[in-house]
Each structure stands twice: as C-alpha cells, then as structure tokens.
PDB file of C-alpha atoms in Angstrom:
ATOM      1  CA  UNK P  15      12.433  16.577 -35.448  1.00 52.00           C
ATOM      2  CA  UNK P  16      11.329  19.217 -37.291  1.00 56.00           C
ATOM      3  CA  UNK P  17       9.047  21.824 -36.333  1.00 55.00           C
ATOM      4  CA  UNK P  18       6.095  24.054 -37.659  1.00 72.00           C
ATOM      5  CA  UNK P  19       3.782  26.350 -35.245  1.00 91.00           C
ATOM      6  CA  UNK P  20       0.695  23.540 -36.539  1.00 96.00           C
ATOM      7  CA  UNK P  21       2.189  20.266 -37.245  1.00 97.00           C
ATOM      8  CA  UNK P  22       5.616  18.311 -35.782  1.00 96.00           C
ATOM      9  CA  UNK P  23       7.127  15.976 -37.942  1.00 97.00           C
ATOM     10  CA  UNK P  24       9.592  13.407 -35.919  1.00 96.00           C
ATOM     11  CA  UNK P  25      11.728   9.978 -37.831  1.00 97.00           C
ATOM     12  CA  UNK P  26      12.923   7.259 -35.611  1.00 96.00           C
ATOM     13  CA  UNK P  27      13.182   3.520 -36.757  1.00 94.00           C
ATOM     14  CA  UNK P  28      11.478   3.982 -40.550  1.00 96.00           C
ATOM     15  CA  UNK P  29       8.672   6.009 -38.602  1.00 98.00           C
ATOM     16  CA  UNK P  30       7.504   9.126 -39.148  1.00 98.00           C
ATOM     17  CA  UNK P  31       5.529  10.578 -36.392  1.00 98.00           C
ATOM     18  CA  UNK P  32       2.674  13.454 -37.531  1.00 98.00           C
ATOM     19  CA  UNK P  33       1.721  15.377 -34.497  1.00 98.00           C
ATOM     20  CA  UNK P  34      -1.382  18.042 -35.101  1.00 98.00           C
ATOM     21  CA  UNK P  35      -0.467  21.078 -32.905  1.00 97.00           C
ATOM     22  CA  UNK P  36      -2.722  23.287 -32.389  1.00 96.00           C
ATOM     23  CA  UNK P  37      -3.321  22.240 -28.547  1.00 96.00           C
ATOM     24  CA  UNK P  38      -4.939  25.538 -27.188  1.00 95.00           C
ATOM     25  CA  UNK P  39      -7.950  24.749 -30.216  1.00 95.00           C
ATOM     26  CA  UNK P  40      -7.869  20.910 -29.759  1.00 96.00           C
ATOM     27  CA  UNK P  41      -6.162  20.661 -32.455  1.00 97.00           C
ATOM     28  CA  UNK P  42      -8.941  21.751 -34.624  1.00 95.00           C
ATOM     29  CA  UNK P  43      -8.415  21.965 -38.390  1.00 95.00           C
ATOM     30  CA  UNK P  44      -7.466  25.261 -40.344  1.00 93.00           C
ATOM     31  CA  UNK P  45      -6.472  25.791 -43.981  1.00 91.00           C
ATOM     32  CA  UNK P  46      -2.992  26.070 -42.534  1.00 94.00           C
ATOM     33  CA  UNK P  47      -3.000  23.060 -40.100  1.00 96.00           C
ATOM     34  CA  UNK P  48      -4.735  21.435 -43.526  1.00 95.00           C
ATOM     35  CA  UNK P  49      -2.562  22.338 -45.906  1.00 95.00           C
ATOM     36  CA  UNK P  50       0.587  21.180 -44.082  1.00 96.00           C
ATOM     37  CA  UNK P  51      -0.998  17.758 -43.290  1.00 97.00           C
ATOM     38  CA  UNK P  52      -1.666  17.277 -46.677  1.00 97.00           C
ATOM     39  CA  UNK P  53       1.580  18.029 -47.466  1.00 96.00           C
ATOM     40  CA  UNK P  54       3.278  16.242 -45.302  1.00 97.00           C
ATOM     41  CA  UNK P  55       1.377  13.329 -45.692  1.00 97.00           C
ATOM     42  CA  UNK P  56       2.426  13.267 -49.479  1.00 97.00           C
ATOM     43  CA  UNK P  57       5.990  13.752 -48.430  1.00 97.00           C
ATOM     44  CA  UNK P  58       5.800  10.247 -46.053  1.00 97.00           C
ATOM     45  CA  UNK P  59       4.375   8.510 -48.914  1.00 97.00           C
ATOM     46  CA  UNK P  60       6.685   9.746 -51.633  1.00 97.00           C
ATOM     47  CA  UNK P  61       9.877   9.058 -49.111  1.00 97.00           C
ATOM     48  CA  UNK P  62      11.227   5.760 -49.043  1.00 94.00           C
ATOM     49  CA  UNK P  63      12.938   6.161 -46.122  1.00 96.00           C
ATOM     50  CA  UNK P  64       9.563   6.105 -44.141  1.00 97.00           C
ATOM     51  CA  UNK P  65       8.244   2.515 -43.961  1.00 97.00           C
ATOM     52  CA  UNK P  66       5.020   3.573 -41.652  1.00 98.00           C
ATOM     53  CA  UNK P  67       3.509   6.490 -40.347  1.00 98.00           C
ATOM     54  CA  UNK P  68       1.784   7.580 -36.991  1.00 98.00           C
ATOM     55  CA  UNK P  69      -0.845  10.299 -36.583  1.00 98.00           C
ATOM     56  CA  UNK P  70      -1.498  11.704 -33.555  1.00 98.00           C
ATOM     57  CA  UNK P  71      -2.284  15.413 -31.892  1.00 98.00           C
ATOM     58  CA  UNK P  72      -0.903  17.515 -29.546  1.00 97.00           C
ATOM     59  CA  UNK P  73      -2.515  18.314 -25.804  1.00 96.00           C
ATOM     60  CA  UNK P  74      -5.923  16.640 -24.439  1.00 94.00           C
ATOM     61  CA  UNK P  75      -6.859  16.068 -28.104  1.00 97.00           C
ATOM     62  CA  UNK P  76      -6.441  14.151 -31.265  1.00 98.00           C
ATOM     63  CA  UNK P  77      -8.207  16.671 -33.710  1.00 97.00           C
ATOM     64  CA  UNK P  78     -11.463  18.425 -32.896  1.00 95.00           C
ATOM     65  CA  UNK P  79     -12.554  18.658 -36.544  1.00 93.00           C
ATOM     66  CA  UNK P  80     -13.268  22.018 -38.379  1.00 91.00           C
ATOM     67  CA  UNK P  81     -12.349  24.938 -36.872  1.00 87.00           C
ATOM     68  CA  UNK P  82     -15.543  26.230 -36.602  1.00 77.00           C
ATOM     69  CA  UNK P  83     -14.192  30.181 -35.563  1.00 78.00           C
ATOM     70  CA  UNK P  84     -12.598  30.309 -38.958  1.00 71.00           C
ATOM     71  CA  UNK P  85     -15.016  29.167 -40.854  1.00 61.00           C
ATOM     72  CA  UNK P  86     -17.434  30.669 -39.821  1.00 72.00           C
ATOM     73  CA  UNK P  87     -15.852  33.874 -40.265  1.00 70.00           C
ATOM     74  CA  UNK P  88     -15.012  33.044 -43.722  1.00 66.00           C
ATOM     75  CA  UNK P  89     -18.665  32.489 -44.351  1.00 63.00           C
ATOM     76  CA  UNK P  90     -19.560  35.688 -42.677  1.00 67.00           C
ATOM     77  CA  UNK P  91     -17.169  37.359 -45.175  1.00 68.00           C
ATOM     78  CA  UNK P  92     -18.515  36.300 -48.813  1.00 71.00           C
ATOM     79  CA  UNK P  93     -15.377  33.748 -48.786  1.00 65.00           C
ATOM     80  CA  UNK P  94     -15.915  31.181 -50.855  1.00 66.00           C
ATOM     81  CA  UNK P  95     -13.103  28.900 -49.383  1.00 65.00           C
ATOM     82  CA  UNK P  96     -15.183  26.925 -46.973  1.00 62.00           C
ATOM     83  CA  UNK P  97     -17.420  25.590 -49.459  1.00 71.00           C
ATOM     84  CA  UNK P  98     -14.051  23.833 -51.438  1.00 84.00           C
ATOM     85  CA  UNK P  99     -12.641  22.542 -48.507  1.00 86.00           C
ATOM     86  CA  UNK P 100     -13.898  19.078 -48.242  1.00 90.00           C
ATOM     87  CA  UNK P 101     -12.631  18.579 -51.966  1.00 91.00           C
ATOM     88  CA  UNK P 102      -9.169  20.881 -51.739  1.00 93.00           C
ATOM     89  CA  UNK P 103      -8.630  19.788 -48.674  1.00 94.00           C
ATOM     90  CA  UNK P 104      -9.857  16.794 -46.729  1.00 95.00           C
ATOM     91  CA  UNK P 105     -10.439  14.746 -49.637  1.00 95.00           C
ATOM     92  CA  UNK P 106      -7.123  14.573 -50.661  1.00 97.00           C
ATOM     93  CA  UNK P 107      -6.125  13.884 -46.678  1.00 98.00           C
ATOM     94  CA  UNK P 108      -8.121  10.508 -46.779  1.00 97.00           C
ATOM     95  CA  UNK P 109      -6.971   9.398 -49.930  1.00 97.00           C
ATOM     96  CA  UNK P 110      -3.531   9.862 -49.371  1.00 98.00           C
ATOM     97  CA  UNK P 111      -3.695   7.663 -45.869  1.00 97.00           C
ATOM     98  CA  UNK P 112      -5.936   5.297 -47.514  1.00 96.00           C
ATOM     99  CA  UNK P 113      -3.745   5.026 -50.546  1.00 95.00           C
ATOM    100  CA  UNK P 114      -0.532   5.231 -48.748  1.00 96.00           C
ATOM    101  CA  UNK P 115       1.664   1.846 -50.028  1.00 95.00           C
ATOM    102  CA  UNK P 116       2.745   1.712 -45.902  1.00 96.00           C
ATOM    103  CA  UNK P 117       0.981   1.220 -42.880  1.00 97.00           C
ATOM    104  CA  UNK P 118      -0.477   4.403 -41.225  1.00 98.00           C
ATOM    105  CA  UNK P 119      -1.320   4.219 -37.174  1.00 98.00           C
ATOM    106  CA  UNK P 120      -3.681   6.701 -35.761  1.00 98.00           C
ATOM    107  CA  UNK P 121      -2.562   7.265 -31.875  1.00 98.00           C
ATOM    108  CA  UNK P 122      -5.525   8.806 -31.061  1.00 98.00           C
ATOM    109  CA  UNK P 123      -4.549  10.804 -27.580  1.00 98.00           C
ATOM    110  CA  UNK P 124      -8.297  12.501 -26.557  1.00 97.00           C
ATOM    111  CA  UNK P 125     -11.398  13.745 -28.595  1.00 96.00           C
ATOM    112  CA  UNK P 126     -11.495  12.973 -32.201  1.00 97.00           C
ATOM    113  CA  UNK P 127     -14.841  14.710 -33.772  1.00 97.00           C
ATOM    114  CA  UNK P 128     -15.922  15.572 -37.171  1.00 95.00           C
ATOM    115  CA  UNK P 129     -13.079  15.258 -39.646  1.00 95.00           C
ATOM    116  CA  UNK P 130     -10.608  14.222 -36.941  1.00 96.00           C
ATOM    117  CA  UNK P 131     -12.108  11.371 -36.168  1.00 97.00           C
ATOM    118  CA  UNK P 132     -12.398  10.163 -40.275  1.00 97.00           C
ATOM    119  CA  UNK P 133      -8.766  10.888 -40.298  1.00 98.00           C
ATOM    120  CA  UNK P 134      -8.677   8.156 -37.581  1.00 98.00           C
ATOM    121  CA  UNK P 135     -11.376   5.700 -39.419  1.00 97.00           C
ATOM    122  CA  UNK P 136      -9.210   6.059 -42.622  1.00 97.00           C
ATOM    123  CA  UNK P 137      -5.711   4.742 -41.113  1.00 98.00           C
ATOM    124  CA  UNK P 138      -4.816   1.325 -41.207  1.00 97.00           C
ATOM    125  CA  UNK P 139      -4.594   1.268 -37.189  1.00 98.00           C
ATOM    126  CA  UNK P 140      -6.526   2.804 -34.260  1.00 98.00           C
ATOM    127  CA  UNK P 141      -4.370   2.477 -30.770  1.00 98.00           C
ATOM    128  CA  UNK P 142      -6.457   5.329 -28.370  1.00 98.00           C
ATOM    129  CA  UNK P 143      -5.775   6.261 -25.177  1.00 98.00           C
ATOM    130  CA  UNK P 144      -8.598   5.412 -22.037  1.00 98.00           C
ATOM    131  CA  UNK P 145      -9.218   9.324 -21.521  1.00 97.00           C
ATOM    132  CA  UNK P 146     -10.031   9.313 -25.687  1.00 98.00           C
ATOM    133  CA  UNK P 147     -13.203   9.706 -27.370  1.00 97.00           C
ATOM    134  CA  UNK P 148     -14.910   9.874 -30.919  1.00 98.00           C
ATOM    135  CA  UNK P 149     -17.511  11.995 -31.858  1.00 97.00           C
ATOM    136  CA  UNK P 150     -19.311  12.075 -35.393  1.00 95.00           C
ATOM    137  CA  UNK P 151     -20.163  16.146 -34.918  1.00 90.00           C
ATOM    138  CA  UNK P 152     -21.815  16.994 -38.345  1.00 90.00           C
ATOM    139  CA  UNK P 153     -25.416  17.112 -37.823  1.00 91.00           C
ATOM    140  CA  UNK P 154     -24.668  19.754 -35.034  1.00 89.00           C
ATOM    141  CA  UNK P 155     -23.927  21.882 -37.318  1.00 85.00           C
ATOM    142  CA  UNK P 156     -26.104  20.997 -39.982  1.00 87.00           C
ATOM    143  CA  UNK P 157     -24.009  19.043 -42.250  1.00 86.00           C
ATOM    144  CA  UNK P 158     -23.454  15.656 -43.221  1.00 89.00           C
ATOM    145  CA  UNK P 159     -20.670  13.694 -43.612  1.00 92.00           C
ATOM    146  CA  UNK P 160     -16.812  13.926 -44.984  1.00 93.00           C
ATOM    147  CA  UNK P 161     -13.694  13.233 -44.612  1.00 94.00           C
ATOM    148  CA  UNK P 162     -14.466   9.402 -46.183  1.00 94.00           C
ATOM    149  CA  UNK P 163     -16.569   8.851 -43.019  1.00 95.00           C
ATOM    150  CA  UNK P 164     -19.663   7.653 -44.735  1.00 95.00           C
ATOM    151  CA  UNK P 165     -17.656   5.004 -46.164  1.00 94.00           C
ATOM    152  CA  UNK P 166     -14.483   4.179 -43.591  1.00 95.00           C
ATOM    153  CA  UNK P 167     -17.618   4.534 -39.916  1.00 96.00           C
ATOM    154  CA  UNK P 168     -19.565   1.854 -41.609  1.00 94.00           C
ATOM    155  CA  UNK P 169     -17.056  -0.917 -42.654  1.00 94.00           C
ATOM    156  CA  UNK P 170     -15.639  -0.605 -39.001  1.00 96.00           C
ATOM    157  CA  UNK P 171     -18.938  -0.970 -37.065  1.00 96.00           C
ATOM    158  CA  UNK P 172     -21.726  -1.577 -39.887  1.00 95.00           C
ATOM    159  CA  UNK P 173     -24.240   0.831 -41.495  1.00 95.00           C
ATOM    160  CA  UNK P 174     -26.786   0.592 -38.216  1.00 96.00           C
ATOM    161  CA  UNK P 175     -24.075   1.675 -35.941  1.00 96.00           C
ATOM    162  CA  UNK P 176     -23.045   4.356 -38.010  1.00 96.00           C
ATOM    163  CA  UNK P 177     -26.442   5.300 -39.000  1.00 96.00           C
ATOM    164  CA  UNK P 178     -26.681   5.788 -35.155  1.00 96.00           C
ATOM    165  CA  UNK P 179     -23.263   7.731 -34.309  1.00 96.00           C
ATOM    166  CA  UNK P 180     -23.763   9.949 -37.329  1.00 95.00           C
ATOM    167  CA  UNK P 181     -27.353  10.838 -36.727  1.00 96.00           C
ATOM    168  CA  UNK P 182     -27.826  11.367 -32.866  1.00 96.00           C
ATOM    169  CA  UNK P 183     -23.944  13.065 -32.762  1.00 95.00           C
ATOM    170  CA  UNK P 184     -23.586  10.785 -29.728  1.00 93.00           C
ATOM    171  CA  UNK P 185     -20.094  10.959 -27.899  1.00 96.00           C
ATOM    172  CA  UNK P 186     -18.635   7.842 -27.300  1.00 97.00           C
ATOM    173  CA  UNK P 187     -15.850   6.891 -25.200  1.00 97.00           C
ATOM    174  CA  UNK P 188     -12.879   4.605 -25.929  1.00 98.00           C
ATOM    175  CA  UNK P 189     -14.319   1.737 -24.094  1.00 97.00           C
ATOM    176  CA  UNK P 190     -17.238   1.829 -26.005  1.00 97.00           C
ATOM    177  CA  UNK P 191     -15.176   2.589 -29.238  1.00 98.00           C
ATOM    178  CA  UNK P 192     -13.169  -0.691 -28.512  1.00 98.00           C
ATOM    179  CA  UNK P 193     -16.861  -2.714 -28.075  1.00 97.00           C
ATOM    180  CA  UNK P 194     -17.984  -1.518 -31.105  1.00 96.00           C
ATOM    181  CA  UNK P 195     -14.536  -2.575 -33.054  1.00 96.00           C
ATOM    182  CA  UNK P 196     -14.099   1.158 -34.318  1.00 96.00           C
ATOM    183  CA  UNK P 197     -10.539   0.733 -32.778  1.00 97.00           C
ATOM    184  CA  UNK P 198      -8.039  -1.851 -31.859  1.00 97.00           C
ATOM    185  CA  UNK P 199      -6.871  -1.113 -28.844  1.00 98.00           C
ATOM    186  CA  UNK P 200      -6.995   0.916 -25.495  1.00 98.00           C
ATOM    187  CA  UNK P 201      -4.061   1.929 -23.238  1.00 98.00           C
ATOM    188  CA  UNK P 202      -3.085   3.803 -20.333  1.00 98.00           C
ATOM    189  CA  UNK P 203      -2.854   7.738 -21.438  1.00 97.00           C
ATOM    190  CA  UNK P 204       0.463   8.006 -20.388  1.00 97.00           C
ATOM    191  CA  UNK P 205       1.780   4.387 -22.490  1.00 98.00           C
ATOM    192  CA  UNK P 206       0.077   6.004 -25.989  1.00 98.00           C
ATOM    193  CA  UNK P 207       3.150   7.482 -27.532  1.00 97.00           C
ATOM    194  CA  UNK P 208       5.459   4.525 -26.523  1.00 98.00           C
ATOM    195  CA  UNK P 209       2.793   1.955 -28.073  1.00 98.00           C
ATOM    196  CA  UNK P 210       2.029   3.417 -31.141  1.00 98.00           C
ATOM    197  CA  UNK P 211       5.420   4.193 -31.783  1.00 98.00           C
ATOM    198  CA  UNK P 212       6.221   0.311 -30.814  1.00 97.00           C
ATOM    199  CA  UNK P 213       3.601  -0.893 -33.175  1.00 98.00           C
ATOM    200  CA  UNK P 214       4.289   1.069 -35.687  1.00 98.00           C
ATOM    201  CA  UNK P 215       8.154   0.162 -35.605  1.00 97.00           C
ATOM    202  CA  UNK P 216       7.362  -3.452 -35.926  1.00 96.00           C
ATOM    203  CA  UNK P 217       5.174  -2.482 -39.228  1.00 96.00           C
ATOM    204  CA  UNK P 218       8.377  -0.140 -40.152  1.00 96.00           C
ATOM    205  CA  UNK P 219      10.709  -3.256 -40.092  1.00 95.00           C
ATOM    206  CA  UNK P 220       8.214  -5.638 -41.368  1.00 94.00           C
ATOM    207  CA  UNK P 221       7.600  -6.491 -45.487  1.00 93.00           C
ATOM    208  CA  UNK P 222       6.137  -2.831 -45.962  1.00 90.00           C
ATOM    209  CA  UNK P 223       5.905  -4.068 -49.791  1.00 91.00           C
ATOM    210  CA  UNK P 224       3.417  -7.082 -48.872  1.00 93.00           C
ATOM    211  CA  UNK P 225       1.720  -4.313 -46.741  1.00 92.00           C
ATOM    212  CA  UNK P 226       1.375  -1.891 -49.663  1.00 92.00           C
ATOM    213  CA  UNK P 227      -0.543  -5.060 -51.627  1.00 92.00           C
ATOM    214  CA  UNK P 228      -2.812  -5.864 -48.234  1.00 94.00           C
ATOM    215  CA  UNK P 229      -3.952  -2.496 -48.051  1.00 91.00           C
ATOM    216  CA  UNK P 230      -5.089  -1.991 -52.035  1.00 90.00           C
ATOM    217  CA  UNK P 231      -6.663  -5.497 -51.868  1.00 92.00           C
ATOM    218  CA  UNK P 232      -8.618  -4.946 -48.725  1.00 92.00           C
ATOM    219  CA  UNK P 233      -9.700  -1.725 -50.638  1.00 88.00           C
ATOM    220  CA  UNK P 234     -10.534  -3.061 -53.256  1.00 87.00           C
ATOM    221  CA  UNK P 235     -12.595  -6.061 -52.298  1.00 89.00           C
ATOM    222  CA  UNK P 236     -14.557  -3.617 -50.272  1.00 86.00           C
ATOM    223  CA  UNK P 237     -15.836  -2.328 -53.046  1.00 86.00           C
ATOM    224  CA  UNK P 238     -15.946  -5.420 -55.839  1.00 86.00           C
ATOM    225  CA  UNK P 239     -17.562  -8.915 -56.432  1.00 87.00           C
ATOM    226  CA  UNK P 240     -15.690 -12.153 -55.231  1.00 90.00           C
ATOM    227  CA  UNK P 241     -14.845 -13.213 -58.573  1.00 89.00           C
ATOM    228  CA  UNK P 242     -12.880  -9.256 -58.563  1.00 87.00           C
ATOM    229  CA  UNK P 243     -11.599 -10.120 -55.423  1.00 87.00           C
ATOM    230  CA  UNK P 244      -9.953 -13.640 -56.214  1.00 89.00           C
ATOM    231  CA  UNK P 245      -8.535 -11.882 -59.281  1.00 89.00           C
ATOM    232  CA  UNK P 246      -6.478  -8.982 -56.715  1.00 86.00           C
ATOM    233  CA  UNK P 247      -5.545 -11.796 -55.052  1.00 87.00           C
ATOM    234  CA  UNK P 248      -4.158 -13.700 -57.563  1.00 87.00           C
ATOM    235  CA  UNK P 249      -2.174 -10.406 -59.056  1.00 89.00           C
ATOM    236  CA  UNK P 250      -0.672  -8.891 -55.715  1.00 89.00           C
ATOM    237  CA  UNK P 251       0.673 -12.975 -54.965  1.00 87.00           C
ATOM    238  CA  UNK P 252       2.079 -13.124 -58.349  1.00 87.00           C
ATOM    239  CA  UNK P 253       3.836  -9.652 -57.772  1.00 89.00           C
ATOM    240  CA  UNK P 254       4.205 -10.651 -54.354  1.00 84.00           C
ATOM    241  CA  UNK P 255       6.245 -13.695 -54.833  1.00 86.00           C
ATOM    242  CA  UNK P 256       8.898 -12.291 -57.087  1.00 85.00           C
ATOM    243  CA  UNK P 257      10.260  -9.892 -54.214  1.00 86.00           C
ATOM    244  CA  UNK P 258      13.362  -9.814 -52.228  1.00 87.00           C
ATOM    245  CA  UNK P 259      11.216  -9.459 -48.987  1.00 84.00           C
ATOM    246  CA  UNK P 260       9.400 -12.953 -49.856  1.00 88.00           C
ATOM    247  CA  UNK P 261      12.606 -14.940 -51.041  1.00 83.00           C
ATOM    248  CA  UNK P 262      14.201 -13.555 -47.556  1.00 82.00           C
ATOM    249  CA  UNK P 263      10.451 -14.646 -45.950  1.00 85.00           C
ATOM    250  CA  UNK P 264      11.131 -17.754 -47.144  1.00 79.00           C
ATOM    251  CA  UNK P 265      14.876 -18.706 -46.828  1.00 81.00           C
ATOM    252  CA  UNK P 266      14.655 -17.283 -42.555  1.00 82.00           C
ATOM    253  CA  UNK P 267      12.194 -19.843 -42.186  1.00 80.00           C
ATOM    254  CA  UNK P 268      13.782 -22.950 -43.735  1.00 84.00           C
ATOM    255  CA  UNK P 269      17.126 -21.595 -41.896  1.00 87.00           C
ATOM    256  CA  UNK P 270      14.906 -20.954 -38.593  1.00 82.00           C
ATOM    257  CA  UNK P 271      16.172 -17.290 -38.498  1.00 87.00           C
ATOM    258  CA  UNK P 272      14.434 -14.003 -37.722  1.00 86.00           C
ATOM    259  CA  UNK P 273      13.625 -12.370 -41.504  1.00 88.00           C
ATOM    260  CA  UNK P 274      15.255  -8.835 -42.125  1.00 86.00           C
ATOM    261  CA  UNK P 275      12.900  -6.983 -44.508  1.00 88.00           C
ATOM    262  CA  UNK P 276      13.816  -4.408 -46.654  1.00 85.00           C
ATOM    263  CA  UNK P 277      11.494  -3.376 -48.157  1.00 83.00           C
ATOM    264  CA  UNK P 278      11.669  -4.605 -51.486  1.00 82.00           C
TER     265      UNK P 278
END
C-alpha cells in the first residue's frame, strides 16, 4: 500500500483499491484530493498490471462532493479556479473511469452527494453498503449538474427519475437506490470491503480484454442508431476472436477445464 494524506492506493490480486481519505470532511473533494484521483486513476489505466479497479472512501462516507469551505473561499478571493474545475478536474475523472479498458467497482461505504455520487454512476459497478446513501446536491447550491451525471443518473434509472433526484435534491437511501436499479447490490456495512474486493478479483482474473470491448460498445450504443450498434458489434467480435483470452475461452471448454485469462 501506498499512502498519501488524501488518497490510499492498495494492489492485491490485479486490483487496485482507490480509497478517498479525507474522513474528518466526508471525504469531500479538493483540488488536492482531485488532482491525485485524477492521477491515479490514469496511472491504473496506463498499468497493465491492474486488471480492475475499486473506488471507495474512507470513514462514514464515500465522497461528499465539492468541498464547499474551499470553494467558497476561493470565490470569496477573486480566484478564478472554481469556475475551471468541472473541466480541469472532474471531467477528466469521469472520462477516465468511463473510458478505462478494465472494469472499475464503486464500493460505495456511506453518503455519496454531488460529484461523489457521479463518480459512482460512472463506474462499471455499484456494490453499497445498507448504512449508504446518494444524494444529487446541486440545486442546493444553485447549480446544475456535473461530473457526467446528466448523462450516467438517467441511463441507470431513466430521465423521470432523474429529473426527480436532481431537481427536489432528495436523499435516498441504499434500499431505495437498489429499487430504483441505480446500484447492484446492498450488503452488510461491515462485508463492503471484502465484497467489492471479491467481485472485483473475479473481474481482475477474468478476460479484462473482452471487458475493455463490453464497456466501449455499451458506450457507444448509448449514444448511436442500431444499424451503429450492429456495426461495434461486429468490429469488437472480429478483434475479439483473434485473442489469446478467446482461443483459451474456447479450448477450457471443449477440455471441460476452468479458463486462465491473461489478459490478452
């Protein structure tokens, strides 16, 4: 493991674990915390020793959001930073989970609000502990939307939902979150670590390369016509089929053996 004073980084099993750490402000985002989850997030995509990725927080939360104390005192100062963030910094967050060729697991371990929780929407997987909760925050303060969460809140629930979450700022609680398919799964607060990290192994030693394709067709077709769609398709099994990882698919099942991915 490797530590900073805002975010952990911890490997075990082709898994890199992202921990937010900033427990005494709920994890709550500053350029800092920002900057170093951008940063590490590039590093887990650009190393090919990491085959999936789990983000989670520190403490009762998963990631407040903002941190409203700095920015407003950056506003209060003539600093222009806060008005660049969304495009210097959160931006280039959701992209980089979005476009990430591995799977990327959001553990989320209390309240995710306002950017915290798009960081959530925008991974692959939700697992969220019974104690968790989800809060789109920006019309409190008199903004609207970032972080991809006008486009990641309404594939997961549809636009009425969203419409509804983003407009009244209404709390919601994991049960809730799990009715309304915004995540996959609930657990004991004390079994979140464990399952995440057990989910996100099996990703880790599955056919990461076939995963890399699902994600950038899923993407993609939610975005393009059918006929677009069927064409994706068609490339990602052509590209598919020549790998290692599908030849060793293949030649486990005909020898009724358990596959060993690498990767490739």
């Amino acid at each position: 493991m490797t530590t900073s004073e805002v975010l952990l980084t911890a490997d075990a099993d082709g898994v890199r674990t992202l921990t937010l750490n900033r427990p005494q402000a709920y994890n709550s985002l500053t350029v800092e915390l920002k900057e170093a989850l951008l940063a590490a997030l590039r590093e887990a995509a650009d190393d090919d020793a990491v085959r999936a990725v789990v983000l989670t927080g520190s403490g009762k939360a998963f990631c407040a959001g903002q941190d409203l104390k700095e920015h407003v005192g950056l506003l209060q100062a003539g600093d222009p930073a806060p008005l660049h963030t969304v495009k210097e910094h959160y931006n280039p967050i959701v992209r980089t989970i979005v476009a990430m060729a591995k799977p990327v697991v959001a553990a989320i371990n209390g309240t995710a609000a306002g950017a915290g929780a798009a960081f959530a929407y925008a991974s692959d997987l939700r697992i969220a502990a019974e104690s968790s909760s989800f809060l789109m925050a920006f019309a409190n303060v008199g903004l609207g939307p970032d972080s991809g969460a006008s486009w990641t809140l309404q594939r997961l629930v549809g636009y009425g939902r969203a419409a509804e979450l983003m407009l009244l700022a209404r709390t919601i609680d994991a049960a809730e979150a799990l009715r309304l398919g915004l995540i996959g799964e609930v657990v004991p607060d004390e079994e979140l670590p464990a399952r995440a990290q057990a989910v996100a192994a099996k990703l880790a030693a599955g056919p990461t390369v076939a995963y890399a394709k699902i994600k950038s067709v899923l993407n993609l077709a939610a975005q393009s016509t059918f006929d677009e769609a069927l064409d994706a398709e068609d490339a990602a099994q052509s590209a598919l089929g020549a790998t290692a990882d599908h030849t060793e698919a293949v030649e486990a099942f005909v020898g009724k053996r358990k596959p060993n991915f690498q990767g490739k």
